[in-house]
């Protein structure tokens, strides 16, 4: 079967696609060498391309994504635009023009990636120019690295961009519906790639082939494919399935589909779940969040994944589905050992449910070597309810301090029933320091992790009391 793409506005029907060929590898093999390979693991943004995604209003959003992590087979039916499709030497795109006139490029290796991420922000439907700003969120380029120009001229270019002019051809396409991923059955001697049409088809496939690799955004799997040469005999893409794309408020819980990208969740939830609102910007970069999903984060079961501490503090439940039906397990009982969970072969994570109402106080603290776009050394999330100044309920989720993400049960017990004072917070922070069994590794020593845990609770206390004073 061929993989059909719209590439830079032109239909392409691609034969002989192998299931593990990345979009970046294929683009470069076609002579489209604007997109570069810097790291092949989602860290540098040199490979960024624009992927068309549907908006809730029925139009199209251009999202900047890492071409090195996308599998070509997973893009059947979709629309991709590379830097070559934005402008040319004689007709620069406004983003390219601003970068050029402000000295935003020296060796130029990173420049196509910056152009693409800046173009995504340039066309972002919600970008509103104000009196003192063009509405450009610099976060859009947090996943792009430049090793020689320095970021100031790039930032100047970003902050100088106007709005797309009337008649801008790309702007006009954004009002049309976005092409969607198509059902795909790619059978090759080096593996099979399936994108089932329905959840039932997906569950049937996984029932028959429980060892198949489930694929969502590919931000973990793409790294395995590129750097560790991982290969799956059968890959089953699931992130498009409607049952994995729910975002539903009920009186009892909020359901978040496991296949929604973190960017989509971030946009649609706004500030309605303050803990998630605090967490999203600390997760990787915009490029990664445009693809990464909750299902993938829980699917890896990494002890340093960021969503488990947050979801443990929110007392979330995981909805698992298989050919034999659906079941719900508390996240606190989901992890059973290092990268092991109660999820059975053939089961998919369909959604996460967060009980309502939410606890009024919450905070998320991620300690990493860099403040942005880095994996945590240790992470802690808190939710707290006060009644008359006394802690009525406390839930604390921790990552990076044991073989699995854990609840800080001893610290919760030290807080509940106590007045919410500095003395109590200090005492509980000492208990928190001793929770888990933090390891020494290349990210941090066990002693450093424990010391940082203690600080997270003190920081939470000070932030909450300061905001109460400020309110
Ligand atoms: C540069 C970079 C930065 C990153 N930064 C962070 C960070 O700050 N914090 C963090 O926690 N992670 C980070 N990650 C890791 C990764 O982005 C996350 O784990 C992400 O949530 C994975 O989601 P995905 O949809 O891309 O998963 P995929 O790569 O598609 O899948 C990951 C795993 O989950 C399984 N899976 C996916 N969906 C399901 C499902 N619905 N049901 C069952 N199994 C499923 C897959 O089989 C696979 O084993 C980073 C990765 C990169 C490359
Ligand atoms: S090549 Fe570095 S992010 Fe893709
Ligand atoms: S211009 Fe050389 S890496 Fe950015």
XYZ file of C-alpha atoms and ligand atoms in Angstrom:
532
model
C 0.000 0.000 0.000
C 1.134 3.554 -0.707
C 1.344 6.326 1.872
C -0.438 9.441 0.619
C 0.696 12.839 1.854
C 0.078 16.421 0.931
C 3.572 17.852 0.992
C 4.058 21.584 0.569
C 0.630 21.785 -1.025
C 1.248 18.967 -3.533
C -0.225 15.445 -3.313
C 2.409 12.700 -3.047
C 1.748 8.985 -3.186
C 4.736 7.152 -1.755
C 5.409 3.497 -2.467
C 7.738 1.051 -0.703
C 7.478 2.787 2.666
C 9.092 0.831 5.494
C 7.319 0.926 8.866
C 10.222 2.543 10.715
C 11.233 5.174 8.139
C 11.056 8.593 9.766
C 9.546 11.578 8.029
C 12.886 13.388 8.309
C 14.804 10.501 6.730
C 12.351 10.350 3.857
C 12.279 14.142 3.270
C 16.041 14.280 3.045
C 16.118 11.281 0.704
C 13.842 13.335 -1.590
C 16.302 16.226 -1.705
C 14.280 18.318 0.762
C 17.334 18.963 2.877
C 16.091 22.153 4.542
C 15.035 20.086 7.554
C 18.196 18.994 9.347
C 19.133 16.166 11.655
C 20.882 17.506 14.739
C 20.172 14.978 17.465
C 17.501 12.546 16.164
C 15.933 12.550 19.640
C 13.634 15.570 19.791
C 16.107 17.823 21.594
C 17.258 20.370 19.000
C 14.341 21.218 16.688
C 16.536 21.327 13.531
C 14.124 18.829 11.938
C 10.919 20.796 12.656
C 8.098 20.591 10.094
C 4.507 21.840 10.105
C 1.777 19.253 10.525
C -1.832 20.274 9.801
C -4.190 19.399 12.630
C -7.940 20.011 12.947
C -9.190 22.826 15.157
C -12.359 22.398 17.211
C -14.023 24.974 14.938
C -13.493 22.768 11.874
C -10.470 24.621 10.482
C -6.769 23.810 10.386
C -3.975 24.542 12.827
C -0.332 24.342 11.760
C 1.660 22.624 14.469
C 5.421 22.496 14.630
C 6.590 18.927 15.281
C 9.894 17.026 15.267
C 10.241 15.331 11.869
C 12.906 13.015 13.323
C 10.362 11.399 15.661
C 7.467 10.974 13.209
C 7.075 7.737 11.301
C 6.199 8.325 7.642
C 3.716 5.437 7.707
C 1.800 7.176 10.509
C 1.200 10.232 8.322
C -0.941 8.545 5.668
C -3.630 11.049 4.598
C -2.062 14.005 6.394
C -0.572 17.320 5.315
C 3.024 18.354 5.977
C 4.822 21.572 5.135
C 8.592 21.929 5.297
C 10.714 25.065 5.257
C 10.910 24.723 1.454
C 7.129 25.179 1.353
C 7.184 28.452 3.276
C 9.304 30.740 1.131
C 12.154 30.846 -1.348
C 15.244 32.960 -2.004
C 13.340 35.411 -4.177
C 10.176 35.384 -2.068
C 11.025 35.092 1.614
C 8.285 34.278 4.081
C 7.840 37.109 6.644
C 9.482 34.887 9.284
C 12.500 34.274 7.048
C 12.675 37.989 6.221
C 12.716 39.016 9.902
C 15.372 36.428 10.767
C 17.527 37.631 7.864
C 17.299 41.363 8.521
C 17.870 40.996 12.275
C 20.939 38.768 11.958
C 19.133 35.730 13.341
C 21.203 33.214 11.413
C 24.925 32.470 11.178
C 25.885 28.928 10.128
C 22.202 28.382 9.329
C 21.997 24.786 10.536
C 19.265 25.519 13.060
C 17.551 28.202 10.959
C 15.011 26.069 9.031
C 13.803 24.606 12.347
C 13.435 28.089 13.838
C 11.614 29.273 10.711
C 9.137 26.408 11.004
C 8.477 26.846 14.749
C 8.131 30.602 14.284
C 5.764 30.094 11.362
C 3.553 27.852 13.524
C 3.349 30.649 16.075
C 2.887 33.289 13.349
C -0.255 31.484 12.154
C -1.515 30.426 15.633
C -5.211 31.379 15.567
C -5.168 32.620 19.184
C -2.172 34.966 18.672
C -3.498 38.458 19.331
C -1.302 41.515 18.970
C -1.622 43.951 21.889
C -0.521 47.560 22.287
C 2.980 46.555 23.451
C 3.375 43.100 21.970
C 2.810 41.178 18.779
C 1.389 38.280 20.836
C 4.285 35.968 19.882
C 4.798 33.431 22.672
C 8.515 32.729 22.837
C 7.680 29.311 24.224
C 7.019 28.376 20.580
C 10.806 28.222 20.014
C 11.857 26.624 23.316
C 12.488 23.327 21.524
C 14.852 24.890 18.960
C 18.556 25.135 19.778
C 21.065 27.470 18.153
C 24.734 26.975 18.837
C 26.254 30.032 17.164
C 23.990 33.042 16.604
C 22.883 33.519 20.180
C 19.211 33.885 20.908
C 18.781 37.657 21.092
C 18.546 38.339 17.345
C 16.233 35.342 16.935
C 14.053 36.689 19.721
C 14.103 40.145 18.100
C 12.883 38.605 14.852
C 10.092 36.732 16.639
C 8.914 39.791 18.519
C 8.952 41.938 15.361
C 6.556 39.788 13.350
C 3.257 41.334 12.353
C 0.037 39.497 11.532
C -0.302 37.586 8.228
C -1.252 39.978 5.419
C -4.587 39.822 3.600
C -4.278 37.272 0.839
C -1.554 35.265 2.634
C -1.992 31.888 0.940
C -1.314 29.785 4.030
C -3.676 31.857 6.172
C -6.438 31.169 3.690
C -5.943 27.398 3.920
C -6.422 27.531 7.703
C -10.143 28.108 7.400
C -10.548 24.791 5.531
C -10.909 21.437 7.314
C -7.631 19.674 8.039
C -6.944 16.324 6.411
C -7.053 13.539 9.000
C -4.914 10.424 9.453
C -6.217 7.618 7.236
C -6.696 3.962 8.143
C -3.476 2.234 7.111
C -2.372 -1.359 6.679
C 1.235 -1.417 5.563
C 2.573 -4.943 5.288
C 6.277 -5.245 4.501
C 8.972 -7.893 5.066
C 10.512 -5.646 7.737
C 7.296 -5.198 9.715
C 3.644 -4.212 9.630
C 2.169 -0.811 10.393
C -1.538 -0.464 11.110
C -3.734 2.516 11.784
C -7.084 0.847 12.508
C -10.249 2.687 11.548
C -12.110 2.022 14.805
C -11.365 1.223 18.438
C -12.975 -2.179 17.924
C -10.544 -2.902 15.050
C -7.611 -1.756 17.205
C -8.651 -3.934 20.144
C -9.210 -6.913 17.857
C -5.702 -6.486 16.411
C -4.157 -6.166 19.875
C -6.102 -9.205 21.042
C -4.695 -11.235 18.159
C -1.200 -9.732 18.436
C -0.689 -8.784 22.109
C 3.031 -8.131 21.455
C 2.279 -5.363 18.927
C 3.777 -1.933 19.625
C 1.120 0.647 20.439
C 2.023 4.046 18.981
C 0.590 7.419 20.019
C 2.615 10.629 19.524
C 5.868 8.717 19.074
C 8.009 11.045 21.211
C 9.321 8.088 23.216
C 9.133 5.407 20.544
C 10.803 7.661 17.942
C 13.852 8.009 20.189
C 13.986 4.225 20.641
C 13.772 3.743 16.877
C 16.468 6.303 16.064
C 18.995 5.918 18.857
C 18.554 2.325 19.981
C 17.501 0.942 16.613
C 14.365 -0.547 18.174
C 12.063 -2.263 15.684
C 8.576 -3.685 16.146
C 7.235 -6.560 14.087
C 3.805 -4.903 14.278
C 3.002 -1.274 15.120
C -0.560 -0.142 15.877
C -1.210 3.638 15.826
C -4.038 4.679 18.146
C -3.866 8.397 18.916
C -6.516 9.283 16.287
C -9.263 7.051 17.755
C -12.221 9.182 18.940
C -12.583 7.183 22.187
C -9.016 8.222 23.052
C -9.756 11.878 22.274
C -12.469 12.618 24.832
C -12.400 15.680 27.073
C -15.527 15.422 29.201
C -16.631 17.146 32.392
C -19.185 15.218 34.445
C -20.355 16.113 37.975
C -18.089 13.335 39.343
C -14.970 13.497 37.204
C -13.067 15.073 34.338
C -12.105 12.582 31.631
C -9.012 13.227 29.527
C -8.540 11.026 26.465
C -5.205 9.196 26.420
C -4.626 10.138 22.762
C -5.003 13.921 23.041
C -1.722 15.790 22.682
C -0.562 17.732 25.723
C -0.813 20.954 23.677
C -4.458 20.187 22.915
C -5.161 19.496 26.587
C -3.342 22.691 27.534
C -5.424 24.769 25.104
C -8.761 23.205 25.944
C -8.362 23.088 29.721
C -6.947 26.592 30.113
C -6.703 27.303 33.838
C -9.614 25.043 34.801
C -7.302 22.507 36.478
C -4.658 24.715 38.120
C -2.251 21.828 38.780
C -2.258 20.784 35.112
C -1.954 24.431 34.101
C 1.185 24.716 36.261
C 2.581 21.435 34.937
C 2.179 21.720 31.133
C 4.777 24.447 30.518
C 7.343 22.417 32.470
C 6.943 19.409 30.187
C 9.537 19.302 27.392
C 9.040 21.866 24.609
C 6.117 22.992 22.478
C 7.460 20.762 19.663
C 7.230 17.707 21.925
C 3.952 18.695 23.599
C 2.360 18.982 20.145
C 2.746 15.198 19.885
C 3.202 13.761 23.407
C 0.131 12.182 25.016
C -0.914 11.132 28.524
C -1.361 7.568 27.235
C 2.261 7.564 26.075
C 3.524 9.036 29.340
C 1.735 6.383 31.394
C 2.502 3.751 28.737
C 6.259 4.097 29.287
C 5.713 3.754 33.073
C 8.950 5.661 33.593
C 9.688 6.477 37.261
C 10.708 9.964 36.115
C 7.723 10.635 33.852
C 6.091 13.925 34.802
C 2.409 13.068 34.561
C 2.308 10.403 37.319
C 3.172 12.742 40.255
C 0.609 15.259 38.992
C -2.087 12.660 38.401
C -1.369 10.921 41.729
C -1.884 14.230 43.536
C -5.174 14.598 41.633
C -6.173 11.053 42.709
C -6.636 10.089 39.059
C -7.874 6.774 37.748
C -6.725 5.059 34.563
C -9.337 3.703 32.154
C -8.040 0.569 30.422
C -9.835 -1.042 27.499
C -9.415 -4.382 25.757
C -11.431 -6.708 23.545
C -13.055 -8.034 26.735
C -14.256 -4.626 27.969
C -13.267 -1.592 29.999
C -11.932 -1.374 33.567
C -10.812 1.476 35.772
C -7.844 1.311 38.144
C -6.598 3.957 40.572
C -3.281 5.370 39.354
C -1.884 4.657 42.839
C -2.343 0.941 42.086
C -1.296 1.105 38.409
C 2.493 0.854 38.787
C 3.747 -2.494 40.059
C 7.533 -2.239 39.581
C 10.240 -0.603 37.505
C 8.482 0.155 34.173
C 5.813 -2.397 35.068
C 2.090 -1.852 35.441
C -1.177 -3.735 35.866
C -1.896 -3.187 32.158
C -2.366 -6.571 30.478
C -1.175 -7.524 26.993
C -3.798 -6.361 24.496
C -5.012 -3.548 26.779
C -4.958 0.108 25.797
C -4.993 3.139 28.056
C -8.161 4.855 26.870
C -8.404 7.796 29.266
C -7.548 9.259 32.639
C -10.280 10.347 35.054
C -9.749 13.072 37.633
C -12.320 13.134 40.458
C -14.202 16.378 41.068
C -14.342 18.715 42.866
C -10.657 19.587 42.763
C -8.765 20.366 45.978
C -8.430 24.159 46.206
C -4.641 24.340 46.729
C -2.125 22.742 44.388
C 1.460 23.016 43.181
C 3.926 21.197 40.901
C 7.711 21.328 41.322
C 10.139 19.794 38.884
C 13.832 19.765 39.697
C 15.981 19.291 36.604
C 19.377 20.390 35.332
C 17.724 22.975 33.066
C 14.579 24.882 33.977
C 12.942 24.019 30.633
C 12.937 21.094 28.235
C 14.605 18.612 30.560
C 13.754 15.321 32.253
C 13.206 15.616 36.018
C 15.731 14.521 38.598
C 12.854 14.654 41.027
C 9.282 15.961 40.771
C 6.617 16.572 43.408
C 2.965 17.535 43.063
C 0.707 18.629 45.917
C -3.025 19.088 46.405
C -4.425 20.298 49.707
C -7.770 21.189 51.248
C -7.946 23.432 54.300
C -10.880 23.690 56.692
C -10.619 26.542 59.178
C -6.853 26.727 58.649
C -6.406 22.993 59.316
C -5.292 20.526 56.630
C -8.381 18.432 55.868
C -6.874 16.475 52.974
C -3.444 16.208 51.364
C -2.241 14.234 48.365
C 1.368 14.231 47.285
C 2.701 12.524 44.142
C 6.439 11.982 43.688
C 8.583 11.031 40.698
C 12.291 10.162 40.611
C 12.563 8.807 44.151
C 11.752 5.106 43.691
C 11.415 2.412 41.022
C 7.880 3.697 40.384
C 6.115 7.025 40.898
C 4.745 7.001 44.469
C 2.370 8.762 46.858
C 4.150 10.404 49.832
C 1.841 8.729 52.350
C 3.895 9.462 55.482
C 4.071 13.161 54.615
C 0.352 13.284 53.877
C -0.284 11.744 57.315
C 2.041 14.326 58.905
C -0.042 17.128 57.404
C -3.630 15.943 57.775
C -5.352 17.302 60.883
C -2.551 19.829 61.507
C -2.784 23.634 61.205
C -1.277 24.898 57.920
C 1.623 26.744 59.507
C 5.310 27.120 58.714
C 6.247 24.949 61.702
C 4.009 22.110 60.443
C 5.217 22.539 56.856
C 8.850 22.335 58.082
C 8.151 19.219 60.071
C 6.314 17.577 57.170
C 9.102 18.621 54.759
C 11.583 16.639 56.901
C 9.264 13.610 56.576
C 9.077 14.196 52.822
C 12.882 14.216 52.612
C 12.888 10.600 53.803
C 10.149 9.322 51.449
C 11.169 6.836 48.761
C 14.628 5.478 48.078
C 16.229 8.016 45.747
C 19.103 6.674 43.665
C 22.448 8.152 42.688
C 22.650 8.415 38.910
C 23.984 10.701 36.169
C 21.129 13.177 36.759
C 21.525 13.661 40.513
C 22.714 12.004 43.704
C 20.250 10.418 46.116
C 21.203 13.003 48.754
C 20.481 15.870 46.349
C 17.131 14.370 45.381
C 16.131 14.015 49.052
C 17.231 17.588 49.821
C 15.230 18.895 46.857
C 12.117 17.017 47.984
C 12.248 18.822 51.313
C 12.478 22.148 49.477
C 9.447 21.432 47.294
C 7.079 21.338 50.260
C 8.559 24.499 51.756
C 8.212 26.231 48.410
C 4.615 25.055 48.122
C 3.873 26.406 51.608
C 5.413 29.811 50.867
C 3.719 30.134 47.469
C 0.328 29.273 48.919
C 0.615 31.564 51.915
C 1.966 34.418 49.762
C -0.917 34.047 47.306
C -3.385 33.986 50.216
C -1.862 37.244 51.536
C -1.874 38.745 48.028
C -5.499 37.761 47.409
C 13.038 15.874 23.871
C 12.114 15.142 24.785
C 11.725 15.734 25.973
C 10.871 15.056 26.840
N 10.518 15.661 28.001
C 9.716 15.008 28.859
C 9.328 15.629 30.086
O 9.664 16.789 30.344
N 8.563 14.903 30.942
C 8.165 13.625 30.669
O 7.463 13.018 31.470
N 8.476 13.034 29.492
C 9.251 13.688 28.598
N 9.579 13.089 27.412
C 9.107 11.725 27.106
C 7.830 11.685 26.213
O 7.636 12.864 25.515
C 6.593 11.422 27.068
O 6.720 10.199 27.760
C 5.281 11.418 26.261
O 4.190 11.610 27.114
C 5.086 10.153 25.459
O 3.867 10.249 24.769
P 3.767 9.766 23.249
O 2.337 9.844 22.874
O 4.714 10.495 22.400
O 4.225 8.236 23.435
P 4.713 7.150 22.371
O 6.155 7.359 22.074
O 3.793 7.042 21.228
O 4.538 5.860 23.281
C 5.276 5.701 24.485
C 4.957 4.343 25.097
O 3.628 4.308 25.561
C 2.880 3.269 24.910
N 1.551 3.845 24.651
C 1.277 5.002 24.003
N -0.059 5.256 24.037
C -0.625 4.235 24.704
C -1.974 3.919 25.060
N -3.017 4.727 24.762
N -2.204 2.759 25.740
C -1.163 1.962 26.067
N 0.125 2.206 25.772
C 0.398 3.324 25.099
C 3.669 2.928 23.656
O 3.486 1.592 23.261
C 5.088 3.195 24.110
O 5.600 2.076 24.803
C 10.419 13.752 26.509
C 10.779 13.166 25.283
C 11.618 13.854 24.428
C 11.995 13.218 23.126
S 16.975 16.227 14.861
Fe 17.065 17.187 16.812
S 14.976 17.365 17.294
Fe 14.936 16.215 15.503
S 22.936 29.660 13.264
Fe 24.383 28.100 13.658
S 23.354 26.796 15.009
Fe 22.041 28.458 14.856
